[in-house]
GROMACS .gro file of C-alpha atoms in nm:
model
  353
    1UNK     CA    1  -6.681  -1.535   1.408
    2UNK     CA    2  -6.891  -1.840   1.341
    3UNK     CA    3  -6.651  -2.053   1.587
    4UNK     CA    4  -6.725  -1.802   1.872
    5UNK     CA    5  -7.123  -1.800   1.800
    6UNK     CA    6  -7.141  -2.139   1.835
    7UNK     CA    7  -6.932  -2.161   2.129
    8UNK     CA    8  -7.146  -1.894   2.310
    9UNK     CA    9  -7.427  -2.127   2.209
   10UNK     CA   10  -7.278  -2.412   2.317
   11UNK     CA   11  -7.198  -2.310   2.675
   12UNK     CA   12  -7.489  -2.088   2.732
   13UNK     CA   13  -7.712  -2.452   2.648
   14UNK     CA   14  -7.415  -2.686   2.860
   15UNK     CA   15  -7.485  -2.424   3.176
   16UNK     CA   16  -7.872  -2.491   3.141
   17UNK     CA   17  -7.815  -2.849   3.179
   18UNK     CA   18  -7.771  -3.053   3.503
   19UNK     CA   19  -7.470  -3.224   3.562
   20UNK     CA   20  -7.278  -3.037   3.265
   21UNK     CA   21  -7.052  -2.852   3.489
   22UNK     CA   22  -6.720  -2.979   3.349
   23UNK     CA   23  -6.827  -3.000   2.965
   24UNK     CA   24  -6.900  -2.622   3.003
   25UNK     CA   25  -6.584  -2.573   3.095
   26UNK     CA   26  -6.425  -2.750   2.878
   27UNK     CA   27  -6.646  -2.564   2.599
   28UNK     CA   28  -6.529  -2.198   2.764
   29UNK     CA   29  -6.166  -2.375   2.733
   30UNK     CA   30  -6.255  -2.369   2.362
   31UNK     CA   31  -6.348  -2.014   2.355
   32UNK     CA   32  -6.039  -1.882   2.520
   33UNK     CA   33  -5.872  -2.118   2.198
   34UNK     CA   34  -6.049  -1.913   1.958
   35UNK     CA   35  -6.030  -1.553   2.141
   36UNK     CA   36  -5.633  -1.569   2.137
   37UNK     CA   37  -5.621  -1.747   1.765
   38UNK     CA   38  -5.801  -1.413   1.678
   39UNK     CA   39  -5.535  -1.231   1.861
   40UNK     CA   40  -5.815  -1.108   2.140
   41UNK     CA   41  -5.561  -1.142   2.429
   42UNK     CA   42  -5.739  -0.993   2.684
   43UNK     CA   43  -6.096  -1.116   2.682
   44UNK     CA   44  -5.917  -1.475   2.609
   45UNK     CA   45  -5.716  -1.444   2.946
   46UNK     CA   46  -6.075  -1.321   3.131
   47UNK     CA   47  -6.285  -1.655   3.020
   48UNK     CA   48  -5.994  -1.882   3.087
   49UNK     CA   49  -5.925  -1.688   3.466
   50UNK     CA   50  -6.282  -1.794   3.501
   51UNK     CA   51  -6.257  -2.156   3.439
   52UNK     CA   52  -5.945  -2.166   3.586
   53UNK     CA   53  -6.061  -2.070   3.859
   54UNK     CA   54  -6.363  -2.279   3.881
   55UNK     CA   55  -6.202  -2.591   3.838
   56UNK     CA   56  -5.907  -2.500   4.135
   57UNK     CA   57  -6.196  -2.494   4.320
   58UNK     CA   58  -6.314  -2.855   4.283
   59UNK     CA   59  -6.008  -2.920   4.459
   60UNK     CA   60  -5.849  -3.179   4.270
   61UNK     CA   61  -5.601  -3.219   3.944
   62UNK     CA   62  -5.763  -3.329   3.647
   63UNK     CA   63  -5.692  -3.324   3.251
   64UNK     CA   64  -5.988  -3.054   3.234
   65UNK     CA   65  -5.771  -2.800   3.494
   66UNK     CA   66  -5.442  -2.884   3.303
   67UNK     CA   67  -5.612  -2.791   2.891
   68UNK     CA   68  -5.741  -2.473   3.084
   69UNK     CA   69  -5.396  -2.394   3.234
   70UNK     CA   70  -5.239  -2.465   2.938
   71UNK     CA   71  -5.436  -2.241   2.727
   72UNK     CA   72  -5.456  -1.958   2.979
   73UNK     CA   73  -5.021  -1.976   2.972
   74UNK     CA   74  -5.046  -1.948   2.575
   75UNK     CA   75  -5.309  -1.657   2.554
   76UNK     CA   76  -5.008  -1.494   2.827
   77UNK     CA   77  -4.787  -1.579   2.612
   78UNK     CA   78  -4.910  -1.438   2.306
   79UNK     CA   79  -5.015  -1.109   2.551
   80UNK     CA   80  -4.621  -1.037   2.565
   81UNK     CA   81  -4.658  -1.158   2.965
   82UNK     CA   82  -4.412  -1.419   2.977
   83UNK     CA   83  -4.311  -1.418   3.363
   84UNK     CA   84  -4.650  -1.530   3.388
   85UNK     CA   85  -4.697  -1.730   3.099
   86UNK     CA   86  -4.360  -1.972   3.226
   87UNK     CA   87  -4.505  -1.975   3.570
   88UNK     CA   88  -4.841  -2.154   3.464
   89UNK     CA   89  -4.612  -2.367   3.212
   90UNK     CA   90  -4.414  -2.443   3.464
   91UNK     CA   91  -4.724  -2.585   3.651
   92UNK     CA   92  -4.849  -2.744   3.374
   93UNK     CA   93  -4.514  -2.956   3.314
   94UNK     CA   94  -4.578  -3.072   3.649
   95UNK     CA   95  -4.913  -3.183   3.633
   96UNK     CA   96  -4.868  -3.374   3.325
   97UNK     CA   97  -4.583  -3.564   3.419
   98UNK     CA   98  -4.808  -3.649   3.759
   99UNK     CA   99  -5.116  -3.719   3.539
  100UNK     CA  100  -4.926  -3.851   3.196
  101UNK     CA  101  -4.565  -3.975   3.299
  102UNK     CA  102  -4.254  -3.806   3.195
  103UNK     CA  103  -4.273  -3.993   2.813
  104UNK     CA  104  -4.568  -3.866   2.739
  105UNK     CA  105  -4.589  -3.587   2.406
  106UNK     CA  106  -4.804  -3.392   2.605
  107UNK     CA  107  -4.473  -3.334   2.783
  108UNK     CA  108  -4.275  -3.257   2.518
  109UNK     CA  109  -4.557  -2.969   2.412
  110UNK     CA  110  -4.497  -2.817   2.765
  111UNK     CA  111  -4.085  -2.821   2.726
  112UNK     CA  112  -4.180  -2.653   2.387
  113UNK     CA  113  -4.375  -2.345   2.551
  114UNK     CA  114  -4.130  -2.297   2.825
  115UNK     CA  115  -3.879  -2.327   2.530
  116UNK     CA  116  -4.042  -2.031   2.351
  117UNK     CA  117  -4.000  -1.771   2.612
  118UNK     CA  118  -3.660  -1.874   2.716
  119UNK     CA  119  -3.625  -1.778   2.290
  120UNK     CA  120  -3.831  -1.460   2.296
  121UNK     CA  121  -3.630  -1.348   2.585
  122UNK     CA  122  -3.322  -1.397   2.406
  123UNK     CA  123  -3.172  -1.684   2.574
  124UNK     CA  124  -3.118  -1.905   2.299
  125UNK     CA  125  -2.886  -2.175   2.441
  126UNK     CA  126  -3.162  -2.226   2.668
  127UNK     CA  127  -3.425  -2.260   2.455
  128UNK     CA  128  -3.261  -2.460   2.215
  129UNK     CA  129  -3.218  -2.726   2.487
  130UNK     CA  130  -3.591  -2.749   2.599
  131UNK     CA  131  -3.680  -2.807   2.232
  132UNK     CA  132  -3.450  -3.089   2.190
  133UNK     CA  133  -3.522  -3.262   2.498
  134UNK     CA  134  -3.904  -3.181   2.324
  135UNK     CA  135  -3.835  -3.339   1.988
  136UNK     CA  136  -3.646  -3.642   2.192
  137UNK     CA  137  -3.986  -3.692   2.316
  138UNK     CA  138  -4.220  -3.614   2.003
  139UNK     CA  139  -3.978  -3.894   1.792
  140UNK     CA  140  -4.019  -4.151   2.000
  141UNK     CA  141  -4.360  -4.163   2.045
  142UNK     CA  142  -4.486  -4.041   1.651
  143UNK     CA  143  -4.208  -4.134   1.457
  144UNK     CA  144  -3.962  -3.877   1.270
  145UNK     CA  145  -4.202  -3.798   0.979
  146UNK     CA  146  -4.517  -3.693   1.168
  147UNK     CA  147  -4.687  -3.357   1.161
  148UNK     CA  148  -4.575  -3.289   1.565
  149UNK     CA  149  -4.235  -3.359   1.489
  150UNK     CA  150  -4.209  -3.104   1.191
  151UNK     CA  151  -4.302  -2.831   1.435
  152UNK     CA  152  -4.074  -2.937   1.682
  153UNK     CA  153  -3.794  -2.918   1.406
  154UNK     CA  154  -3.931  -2.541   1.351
  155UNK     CA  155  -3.795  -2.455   1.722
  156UNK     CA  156  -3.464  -2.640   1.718
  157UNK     CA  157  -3.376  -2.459   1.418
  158UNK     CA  158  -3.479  -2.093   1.468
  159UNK     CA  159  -3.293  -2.145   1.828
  160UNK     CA  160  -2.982  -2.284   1.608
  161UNK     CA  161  -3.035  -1.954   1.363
  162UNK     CA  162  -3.045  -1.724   1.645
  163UNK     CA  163  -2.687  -1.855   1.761
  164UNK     CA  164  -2.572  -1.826   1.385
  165UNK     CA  165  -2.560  -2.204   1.372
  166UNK     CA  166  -2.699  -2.174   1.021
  167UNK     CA  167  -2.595  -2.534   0.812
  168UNK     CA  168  -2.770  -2.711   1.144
  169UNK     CA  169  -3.078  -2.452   1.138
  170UNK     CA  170  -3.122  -2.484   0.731
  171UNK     CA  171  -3.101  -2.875   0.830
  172UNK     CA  172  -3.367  -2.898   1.050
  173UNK     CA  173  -3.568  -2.642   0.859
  174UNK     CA  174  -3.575  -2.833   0.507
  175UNK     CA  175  -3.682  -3.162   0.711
  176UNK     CA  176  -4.006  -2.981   0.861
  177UNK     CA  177  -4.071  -2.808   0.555
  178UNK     CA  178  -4.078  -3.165   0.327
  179UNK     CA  179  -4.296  -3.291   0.608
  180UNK     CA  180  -4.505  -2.986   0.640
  181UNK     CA  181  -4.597  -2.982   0.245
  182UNK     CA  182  -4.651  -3.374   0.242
  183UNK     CA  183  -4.891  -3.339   0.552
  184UNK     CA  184  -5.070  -3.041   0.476
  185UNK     CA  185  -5.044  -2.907   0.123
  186UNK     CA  186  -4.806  -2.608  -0.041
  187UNK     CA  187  -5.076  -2.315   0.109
  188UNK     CA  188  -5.123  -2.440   0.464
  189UNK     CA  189  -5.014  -2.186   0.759
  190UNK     CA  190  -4.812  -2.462   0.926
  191UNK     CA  191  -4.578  -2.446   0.594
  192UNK     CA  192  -4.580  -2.059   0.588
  193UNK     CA  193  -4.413  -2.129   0.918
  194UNK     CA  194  -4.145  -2.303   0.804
  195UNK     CA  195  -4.080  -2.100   0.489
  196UNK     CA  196  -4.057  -1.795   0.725
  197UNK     CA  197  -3.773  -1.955   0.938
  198UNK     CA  198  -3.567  -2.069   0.555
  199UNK     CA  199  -3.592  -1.694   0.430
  200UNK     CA  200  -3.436  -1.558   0.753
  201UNK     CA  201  -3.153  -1.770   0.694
  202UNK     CA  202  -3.175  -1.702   0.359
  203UNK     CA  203  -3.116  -1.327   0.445
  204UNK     CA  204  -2.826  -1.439   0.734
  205UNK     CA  205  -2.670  -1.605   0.388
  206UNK     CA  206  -2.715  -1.257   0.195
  207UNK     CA  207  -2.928  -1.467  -0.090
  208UNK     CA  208  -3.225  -1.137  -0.087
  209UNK     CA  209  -3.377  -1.274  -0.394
  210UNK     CA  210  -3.419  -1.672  -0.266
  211UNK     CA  211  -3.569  -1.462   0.079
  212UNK     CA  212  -3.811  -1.221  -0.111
  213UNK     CA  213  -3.972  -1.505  -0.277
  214UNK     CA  214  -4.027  -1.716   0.026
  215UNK     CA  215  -4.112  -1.423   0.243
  216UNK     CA  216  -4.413  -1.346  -0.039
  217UNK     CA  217  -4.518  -1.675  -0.052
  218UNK     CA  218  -4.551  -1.644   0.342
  219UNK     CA  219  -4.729  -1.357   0.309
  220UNK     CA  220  -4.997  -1.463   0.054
  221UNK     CA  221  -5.035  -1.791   0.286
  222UNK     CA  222  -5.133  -1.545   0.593
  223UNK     CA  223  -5.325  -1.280   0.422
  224UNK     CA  224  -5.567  -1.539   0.281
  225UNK     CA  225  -5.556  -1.756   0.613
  226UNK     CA  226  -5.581  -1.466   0.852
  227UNK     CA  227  -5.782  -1.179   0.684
  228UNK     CA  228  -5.792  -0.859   0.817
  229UNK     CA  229  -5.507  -0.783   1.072
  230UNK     CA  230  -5.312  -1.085   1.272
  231UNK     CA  231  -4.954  -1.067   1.414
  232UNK     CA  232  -4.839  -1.293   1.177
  233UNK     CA  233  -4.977  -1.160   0.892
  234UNK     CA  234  -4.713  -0.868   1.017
  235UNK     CA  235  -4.441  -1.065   1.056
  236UNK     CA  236  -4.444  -1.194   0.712
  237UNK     CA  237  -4.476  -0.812   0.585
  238UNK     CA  238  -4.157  -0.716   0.815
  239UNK     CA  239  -3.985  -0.969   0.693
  240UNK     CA  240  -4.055  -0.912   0.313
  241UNK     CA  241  -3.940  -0.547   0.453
  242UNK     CA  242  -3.589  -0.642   0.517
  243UNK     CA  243  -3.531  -0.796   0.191
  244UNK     CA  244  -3.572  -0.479   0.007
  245UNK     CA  245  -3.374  -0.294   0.319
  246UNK     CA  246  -3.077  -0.535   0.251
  247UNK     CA  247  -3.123  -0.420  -0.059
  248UNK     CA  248  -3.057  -0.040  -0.014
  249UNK     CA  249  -3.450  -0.013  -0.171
  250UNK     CA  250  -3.588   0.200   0.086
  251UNK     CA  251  -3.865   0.354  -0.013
  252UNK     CA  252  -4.044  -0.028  -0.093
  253UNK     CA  253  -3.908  -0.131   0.287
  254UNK     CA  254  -4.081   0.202   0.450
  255UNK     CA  255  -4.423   0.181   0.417
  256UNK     CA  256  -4.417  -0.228   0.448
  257UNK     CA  257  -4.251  -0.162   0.774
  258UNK     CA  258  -4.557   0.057   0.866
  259UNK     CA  259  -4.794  -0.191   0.779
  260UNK     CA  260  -4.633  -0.463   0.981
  261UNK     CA  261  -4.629  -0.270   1.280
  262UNK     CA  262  -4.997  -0.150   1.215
  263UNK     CA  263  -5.058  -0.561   1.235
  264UNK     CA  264  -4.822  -0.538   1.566
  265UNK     CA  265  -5.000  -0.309   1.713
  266UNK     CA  266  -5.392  -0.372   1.647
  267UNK     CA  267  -5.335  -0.749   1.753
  268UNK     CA  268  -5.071  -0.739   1.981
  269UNK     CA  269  -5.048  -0.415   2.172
  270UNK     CA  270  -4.812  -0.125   2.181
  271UNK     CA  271  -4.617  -0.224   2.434
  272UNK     CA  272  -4.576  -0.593   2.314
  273UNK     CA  273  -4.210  -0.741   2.188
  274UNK     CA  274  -4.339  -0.749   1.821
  275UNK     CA  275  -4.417  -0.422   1.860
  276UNK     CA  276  -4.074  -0.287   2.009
  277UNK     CA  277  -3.862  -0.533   1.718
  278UNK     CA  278  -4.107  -0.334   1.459
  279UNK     CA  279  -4.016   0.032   1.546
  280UNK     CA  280  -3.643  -0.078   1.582
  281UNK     CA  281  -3.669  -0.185   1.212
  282UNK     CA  282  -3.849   0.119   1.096
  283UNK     CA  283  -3.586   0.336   1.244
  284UNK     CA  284  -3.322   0.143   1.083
  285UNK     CA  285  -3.447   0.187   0.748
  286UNK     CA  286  -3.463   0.528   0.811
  287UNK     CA  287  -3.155   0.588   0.911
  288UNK     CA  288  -2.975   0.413   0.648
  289UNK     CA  289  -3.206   0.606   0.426
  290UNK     CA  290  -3.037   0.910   0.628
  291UNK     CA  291  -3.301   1.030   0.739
  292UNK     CA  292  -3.129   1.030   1.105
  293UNK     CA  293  -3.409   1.293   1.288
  294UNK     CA  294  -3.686   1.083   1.172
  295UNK     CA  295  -3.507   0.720   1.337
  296UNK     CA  296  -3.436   0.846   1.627
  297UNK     CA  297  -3.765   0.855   1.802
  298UNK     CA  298  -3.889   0.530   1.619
  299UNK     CA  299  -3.571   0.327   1.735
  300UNK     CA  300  -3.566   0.483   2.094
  301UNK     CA  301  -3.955   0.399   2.106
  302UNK     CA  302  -3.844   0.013   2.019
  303UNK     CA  303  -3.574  -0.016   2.236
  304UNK     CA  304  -3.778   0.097   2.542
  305UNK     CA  305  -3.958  -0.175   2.478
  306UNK     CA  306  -3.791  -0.460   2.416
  307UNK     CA  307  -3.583  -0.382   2.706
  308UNK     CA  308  -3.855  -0.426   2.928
  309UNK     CA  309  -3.911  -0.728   2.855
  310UNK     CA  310  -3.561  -0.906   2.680
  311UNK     CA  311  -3.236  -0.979   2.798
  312UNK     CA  312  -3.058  -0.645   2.755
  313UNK     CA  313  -2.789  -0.852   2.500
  314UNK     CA  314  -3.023  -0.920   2.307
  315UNK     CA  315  -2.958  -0.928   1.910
  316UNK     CA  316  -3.258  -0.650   1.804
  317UNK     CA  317  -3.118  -0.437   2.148
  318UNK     CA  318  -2.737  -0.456   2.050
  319UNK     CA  319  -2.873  -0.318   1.674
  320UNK     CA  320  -3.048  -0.055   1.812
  321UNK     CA  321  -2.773   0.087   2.055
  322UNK     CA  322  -2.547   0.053   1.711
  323UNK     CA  323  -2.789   0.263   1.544
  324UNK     CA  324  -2.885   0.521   1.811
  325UNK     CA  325  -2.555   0.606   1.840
  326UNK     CA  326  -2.496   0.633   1.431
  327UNK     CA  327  -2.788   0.864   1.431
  328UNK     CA  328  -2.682   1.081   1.715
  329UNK     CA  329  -2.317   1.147   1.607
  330UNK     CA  330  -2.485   1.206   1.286
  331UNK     CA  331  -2.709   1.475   1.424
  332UNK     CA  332  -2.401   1.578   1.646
  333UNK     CA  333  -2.491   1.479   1.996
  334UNK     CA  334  -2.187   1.357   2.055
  335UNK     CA  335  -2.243   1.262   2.422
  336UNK     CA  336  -2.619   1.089   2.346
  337UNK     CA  337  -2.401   0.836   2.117
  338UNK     CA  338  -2.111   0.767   2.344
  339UNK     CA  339  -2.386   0.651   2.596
  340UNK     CA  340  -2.522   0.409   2.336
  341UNK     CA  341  -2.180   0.332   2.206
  342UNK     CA  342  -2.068   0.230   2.544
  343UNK     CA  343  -2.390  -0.013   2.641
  344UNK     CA  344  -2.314  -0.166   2.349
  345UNK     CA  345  -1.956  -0.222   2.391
  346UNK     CA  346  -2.091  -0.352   2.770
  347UNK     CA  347  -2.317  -0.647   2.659
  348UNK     CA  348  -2.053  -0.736   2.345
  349UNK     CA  349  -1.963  -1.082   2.415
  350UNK     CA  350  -1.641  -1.170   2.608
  351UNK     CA  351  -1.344  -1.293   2.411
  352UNK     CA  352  -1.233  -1.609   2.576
  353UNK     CA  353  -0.944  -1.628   2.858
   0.00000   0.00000   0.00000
């Protein structure tokens, strides 16, 4: 709140001034920054439109049009729009290898973003390979135990977790996470980050305990960085969710389920990716709490939406076609769970010729 009063300050005195033009927008730059940190999609993506717009219309390339475009692809990205968000990164790559050179780490930070929605899409090969070219970048120009190169570590190894690569992912996650603690301190967001990515293996390793406690420690990180209701803070309580679901302890997994997707949904949207992945997980609990009426409409809601907007083999998709048609048998609709049964069985992987 005080950020955005004094930016509203700031650019209502820069737009009084003569000859202020391009410090006002780089000020309104600032604002769309803090709109989307707050997870205010939508008003972020109006003021940076605006200055986007502006500067186009000087007519030239410049470092001020490239922050702008930069910022308006993350707030996007962060809207669940990523068709748009990798066209403007897209642009941006090529405007900073024109303005910067192709060596530069401002390069590397654009490889990252188009990275991440290759990743959110579910096309992890891909992504994994425009966050190594990334870190290639990051390490030779700040050295392997800088701050930029722990987050690029983050993204190689969730894209190496997501192809059940997990000895490489831990790897890569226990290197960011020493840097992370030595750069920032043991409560900092940026380490919350990192212990989020080691309990998900943790869980792909069936260690529940070793992920509960990292998952809380996540969660206590975010609730006292990001009061009141943030996407990540909902994460963190998802994921803290599946521990006790692994666990056969339902009734604790329930209503932290509901929580996360109340952060999903107040933040994010209801049609956003979080959003879908968070009623897919609520219907699973349910219906491994047999409670197969109730998960239907929860994991049909989820996979609507996901499949909007991932590719339709998609991990969270593939689990919610396996759990659809559970549920239906189990409610004996016998033809609503062949359907599933056999969309599953199309986008199983191919065993090799």
């Amino acid at each position: 709140d005080e950020a955005d009063t004094l930016l509203r300050e700031g650019i209502s005195a820069l737009e009084r001034m003569p000859g202020q033009a391009m410090a006002a927008a780089d000020a309104r730059v600032a604002r769309g920054r803090s709109l989307t940190e707050r997870g205010e999609y939508a008003p972020a993506i109006a003021v940076l439109d605006s200055v986007v717009a502006t500067l186009r219309a000087r007519g030239s390339e410049s470092t001020e049009l490239l922050d702008a475009l930069g910022e308006l692809a993350s707030a996007r990205f962060y809207a669940g729009d990523y068709d748009h968000a990798d066209t403007l990164n897209l642009e941006v790559l090529a405007m900073t290898r024109r303005i910067f050179g192709d060596r530069h780490p401002r390069v590397a930070e654009d490889l990252m973003n188009l990275g991440a929605t290759e990743q959110e899409r579910g096309n992890y090969p891909e992504a994994e390979q425009y966050f190594r070219d990334a870190l290639a970048r990051t390490v030779a120009f700040h050295g392997e135990e800088h701050y930029k190169t722990a987050g690029n570590l983050v993204y190689v190894g969730r894209a190496l977790l997501l192809q059940n690569r997990l000895p490489e992912a831990k790897q890569a996650f226990e290197q960011s996470l020493a840097i992370r603690e030595r750069v920032f301190g043991a409560s900092h967001p940026n380490v919350a980050n990192t212990l989020n990515e080691l309990g998900s293996l943790a869980i792909r390793e069936s260690r529940y305990d070793e992920a509960e406690v990292a998952f809380q420690r996540v969660l206590s990180i975010y609730q006292q960085a990001y009061p009141g209701s943030s996407y990540r803070t909902g994460v963190a309580t998802a994921n803290l969710a599946d521990t006790y679901l692994y666990r056969q302890d339902f009734r604790r997994a329930e209503p932290l389920y509901r929580q996360a997707l109340a952060h999903y949904i107040a933040t994010q949207g209801p049609e956003h990716l979080n959003t879908g992945i968070g009623y897919i997980k609520l219907g699973r609990c349910l219906l491994r709490s047999g409670r197969f009426r109730a998960a239907v409409p929860e994991t049909e809601r989820g996979y609507a939406i996901v499949a909007k907007i991932a590719s339709p083999d998609v991990s969270f998709l593939q689990a919610a076609r396996l759990d659809l048609s559970i549920a239906f048998d189990s409610l004996g609709d016998a033809a609503t769970a062949t359907r599933y049964r056999a969309e599953r069985e199309q986008y199983l992987p191919k065993p090799a010729q």
